[in-house]
GROMACS .gro file of C-alpha atoms in nm:
model
  115
    1MET     CA    1  -2.216  -4.637  -3.189
    2LYS     CA    2  -1.865  -4.627  -3.041
    3TYR     CA    3  -1.708  -4.679  -3.386
    4ILE     CA    4  -1.921  -4.408  -3.548
    5LEU     CA    5  -1.814  -4.160  -3.280
    6PHE     CA    6  -1.447  -4.256  -3.336
    7ILE     CA    7  -1.480  -4.202  -3.711
    8LEU     CA    8  -1.654  -3.867  -3.664
    9LEU     CA    9  -1.390  -3.747  -3.418
   10PHE     CA   10  -1.089  -3.856  -3.624
   11TYR     CA   11  -1.220  -3.823  -3.980
   12PRO     CA   12  -1.023  -3.501  -4.044
   13LEU     CA   13  -0.702  -3.684  -3.951
   14ILE     CA   14  -0.764  -3.973  -4.192
   15THR     CA   15  -0.606  -3.911  -4.530
   16ILE     CA   16  -0.775  -4.068  -4.825
   17ALA     CA   17  -0.545  -4.141  -5.118
   18GLU     CA   18  -0.663  -3.931  -5.408
   19THR     CA   19  -0.585  -3.974  -5.772
   20SER     CA   20  -0.515  -3.658  -5.964
   21THR     CA   21  -0.654  -3.571  -6.305
   22CYS     CA   22  -0.478  -3.341  -6.547
   23TYR     CA   23  -0.659  -3.149  -6.818
   24GLY     CA   24  -0.519  -2.988  -7.129
   25THR     CA   25  -0.151  -2.937  -7.186
   26THR     CA   26   0.140  -2.806  -6.983
   27LEU     CA   27   0.082  -2.475  -7.166
   28LYS     CA   28  -0.296  -2.457  -7.137
   29GLY     CA   29  -0.430  -2.682  -6.868
   30HIS     CA   30  -0.529  -2.734  -6.509
   31LEU     CA   31  -0.514  -3.002  -6.240
   32GLU     CA   32  -0.767  -3.169  -6.016
   33ASN     CA   33  -0.664  -3.321  -5.680
   34GLY     CA   34  -0.300  -3.217  -5.712
   35VAL     CA   35  -0.063  -3.354  -5.448
   36GLN     CA   36   0.243  -3.189  -5.300
   37LEU     CA   37   0.586  -3.344  -5.338
   38PRO     CA   38   0.747  -3.427  -5.002
   39ALA     CA   39   0.953  -3.131  -4.876
   40LYS     CA   40   1.259  -3.353  -4.835
   41GLY     CA   41   1.389  -3.706  -4.826
   42LYS     CA   42   1.720  -3.883  -4.763
   43ASN     CA   43   1.871  -3.756  -5.088
   44PHE     CA   44   1.646  -3.470  -5.200
   45VAL     CA   45   1.515  -3.133  -5.086
   46SER     CA   46   1.272  -2.870  -5.204
   47TYR     CA   47   1.425  -2.564  -5.370
   48SER     CA   48   1.275  -2.328  -5.114
   49THR     CA   49   1.088  -2.352  -4.785
   50LEU     CA   50   0.886  -2.045  -4.882
   51GLY     CA   51   0.807  -2.187  -5.225
   52TYR     CA   52   0.700  -2.512  -5.064
   53LEU     CA   53   0.483  -2.344  -4.799
   54THR     CA   54   0.315  -2.118  -5.055
   55GLY     CA   55   0.204  -2.420  -5.257
   56ARG     CA   56   0.433  -2.402  -5.559
   57THR     CA   57   0.525  -2.774  -5.551
   58TYR     CA   58   0.207  -2.961  -5.649
   59VAL     CA   59   0.192  -3.227  -5.920
   60HIS     CA   60  -0.027  -3.506  -6.053
   61SER     CA   61  -0.035  -3.799  -5.805
   62LYS     CA   62   0.139  -4.033  -6.052
   63VAL     CA   63   0.413  -3.775  -6.112
   64ARG     CA   64   0.471  -3.756  -5.736
   65ASP     CA   65   0.500  -4.135  -5.719
   66ILE     CA   66   0.746  -4.141  -6.012
   67VAL     CA   67   0.964  -3.862  -5.868
   68VAL     CA   68   0.979  -4.019  -5.520
   69SER     CA   69   1.055  -4.361  -5.671
   70ALA     CA   70   1.331  -4.213  -5.889
   71TYR     CA   71   1.491  -4.049  -5.584
   72LYS     CA   72   1.488  -4.388  -5.406
   73GLU     CA   73   1.665  -4.551  -5.700
   74LEU     CA   74   1.918  -4.268  -5.717
   75GLU     CA   75   1.984  -4.311  -5.345
   76LYS     CA   76   2.093  -4.671  -5.414
   77GLU     CA   77   2.304  -4.583  -5.718
   78GLN     CA   78   2.455  -4.255  -5.598
   79PRO     CA   79   2.421  -4.239  -5.218
   80ASP     CA   80   2.654  -3.939  -5.183
   81LYS     CA   81   2.451  -3.705  -5.402
   82ILE     CA   82   2.171  -3.471  -5.300
   83TYR     CA   83   1.905  -3.365  -5.550
   84LYS     CA   84   1.677  -3.067  -5.548
   85PHE     CA   85   1.339  -3.020  -5.706
   86ALA     CA   86   1.215  -2.674  -5.785
   87GLU     CA   87   0.881  -2.538  -5.889
   88THR     CA   88   0.616  -2.772  -6.022
   89GLY     CA   89   0.279  -2.598  -6.008
   90PHE     CA   90  -0.022  -2.513  -5.796
   91LYS     CA   91  -0.266  -2.764  -5.644
   92LEU     CA   92  -0.526  -2.675  -5.907
   93GLY     CA   93  -0.275  -2.610  -6.183
   94GLY     CA   94  -0.346  -2.317  -6.412
   95GLN     CA   95  -0.134  -2.009  -6.472
   96PHE     CA   96   0.198  -2.033  -6.291
   97LYS     CA   97   0.411  -1.723  -6.330
   98PRO     CA   98   0.686  -1.680  -6.434
   99HIS     CA   99   0.654  -2.015  -6.617
  100LYS     CA  100   0.465  -2.056  -6.943
  101THR     CA  101   0.419  -2.425  -6.863
  102HIS     CA  102   0.365  -2.607  -6.529
  103ARG     CA  103  -0.014  -2.579  -6.566
  104ASN     CA  104  -0.147  -2.935  -6.554
  105GLY     CA  105   0.065  -3.116  -6.293
  106LEU     CA  106   0.309  -3.280  -6.533
  107SER     CA  107   0.605  -3.038  -6.508
  108VAL     CA  108   0.889  -3.071  -6.257
  109ASP     CA  109   1.213  -2.871  -6.246
  110LEU     CA  110   1.497  -3.091  -6.115
  111SER     CA  111   1.863  -3.028  -6.034
  112LEU     CA  112   2.163  -3.181  -5.860
  113ILE     CA  113   2.332  -3.014  -5.564
  114HIS     CA  114   2.707  -3.064  -5.563
  115ILE     CA  115   2.837  -3.108  -5.209
   0.00000   0.00000   0.00000
């Protein structure tokens, strides 16, 4: 009984790893279980706090893993550089103005910040 009570009390705090599913194309598609890229890391940042907070940085879960892994590799190879990711899409994908693409969780705008 004690364990059931613990689970019921803390269930909202437990994050269950979800796998995303993309449908259609980057031009005509949508996303299920989109995940948000981390706002920042040792060598990368989001393009905009407002853009991040308004949910414009969601991708397919595998895309998130690839992007984060790539930043870790870049950190080893080029530790003095900072990268920036920009808009990616909404949690559920779909129309994403002003972009014609970015609809199914597979699009990421990337750039390098020169410091």
